[in-house]
Amino acid sequence: DTVAKKERWIYTSADRIVSSPVADQNIVYFGSYDFHVYALNVIDGTEKWKYKTNALIKSSPLMYNGIAYFGSHDKNMYAFDSTGVLHWKHNIDGLIESSPIVWDLQKTYYPSISGMSQF
């Protein structure tokens, strides 16, 4: 809490978290080495939902129009809404090491070990 200058809550996943979290509409999103994407209530830290991928997650999320985009070491890009509904999953045939970016409003671009990919 920046006003009270004290910790409001803490959340512990089953393995380390190396990605940066992102907050949107009172939800904090992040990925973990425990293969899960998490969505927590920003006010009290309670878990709203989590989704298990097939590998660790280093990618920080990207929020765009209420959709959270994540990459996983399972070579898939994921898109979730704020309720945890998976909108799509797309295999890029390469490990996703970093965060997705929006290049233009019609396409989502994402970096991977194999280079810049798009769909």
Coordinates of C-alpha atoms in Angstrom, one line a residue, residues 38-115:
Y38 CA -2.2 -16.6 -12.2
A39 CA -4.9 -13.9 -11.8
L40 CA -5.2 -12.4 -8.3
N41 CA -7.4 -9.7 -6.8
V42 CA -5.2 -6.6 -6.6
I43 CA -6.8 -5.4 -3.4
D44 CA -6.4 -8.5 -1.2
G45 CA -4.3 -11.0 -3.2
T46 CA -6.9 -13.7 -3.4
E47 CA -6.7 -16.1 -6.3
K48 CA -9.3 -15.4 -8.9
W49 CA -8.1 -18.2 -11.3
K50 CA -5.1 -20.0 -12.5
Y51 CA -4.4 -22.0 -15.6
K52 CA -1.8 -24.8 -16.1
T53 CA 0.3 -24.8 -19.2
N54 CA 2.7 -27.6 -20.1
A55 CA 5.9 -25.8 -19.2
L56 CA 7.4 -22.9 -17.2
I57 CA 6.4 -19.3 -17.9
K58 CA 9.1 -16.6 -18.2
S59 CA 7.0 -14.3 -20.3
S60 CA 5.4 -11.2 -18.7
P61 CA 1.8 -10.8 -19.7
L62 CA 0.5 -8.2 -22.2
M63 CA -3.0 -6.7 -21.6
Y64 CA -4.9 -5.5 -24.6
N65 CA -8.7 -4.8 -24.7
G66 CA -9.3 -6.9 -21.6
I67 CA -7.4 -9.9 -22.9
A68 CA -4.2 -11.2 -21.2
Y69 CA -1.6 -12.6 -23.6
F70 CA 1.1 -15.0 -22.3
G71 CA 3.8 -17.1 -23.7
S72 CA 5.0 -20.4 -22.3
H73 CA 8.0 -22.7 -22.7
D74 CA 5.5 -25.2 -24.1
K75 CA 5.8 -23.2 -27.3
N76 CA 2.3 -21.8 -27.1
M77 CA 0.9 -18.3 -26.9
Y78 CA -2.2 -18.0 -24.8
A79 CA -5.0 -15.5 -24.6
F80 CA -7.3 -15.3 -21.6
D81 CA -10.1 -12.9 -20.5
S82 CA -10.4 -11.6 -17.0
T83 CA -12.6 -14.6 -15.9
G84 CA -10.0 -17.1 -16.9
V85 CA -11.7 -18.2 -20.1
L86 CA -9.1 -19.4 -22.7
H87 CA -9.9 -17.5 -25.9
W88 CA -7.2 -19.2 -27.9
K89 CA -3.9 -21.1 -27.8
H90 CA -1.4 -21.0 -30.7
N91 CA 1.8 -23.1 -31.1
I92 CA 4.7 -21.1 -32.5
D93 CA 7.1 -24.0 -32.6
G94 CA 9.7 -22.1 -30.5
L95 CA 10.3 -21.4 -26.8
I96 CA 8.8 -18.1 -25.7
E97 CA 11.4 -16.3 -23.6
S98 CA 10.0 -12.8 -23.4
S99 CA 6.9 -10.8 -23.4
P100 CA 4.5 -10.4 -26.3
I101 CA 4.1 -7.0 -27.9
V102 CA 1.4 -5.4 -30.1
W103 CA 3.0 -4.2 -33.3
D104 CA -0.3 -2.9 -34.7
L105 CA -3.9 -3.2 -33.8
Q106 CA -4.6 -6.0 -36.3
K107 CA -1.8 -8.4 -35.3
T108 CA -0.1 -9.7 -32.2
Y109 CA 3.6 -10.2 -32.5
Y110 CA 5.7 -12.1 -30.0
P111 CA 9.4 -12.8 -29.6
S112 CA 10.7 -16.3 -29.2
I113 CA 14.1 -18.0 -29.2
S114 CA 13.6 -18.8 -32.9
G115 CA 13.2 -15.1 -33.7

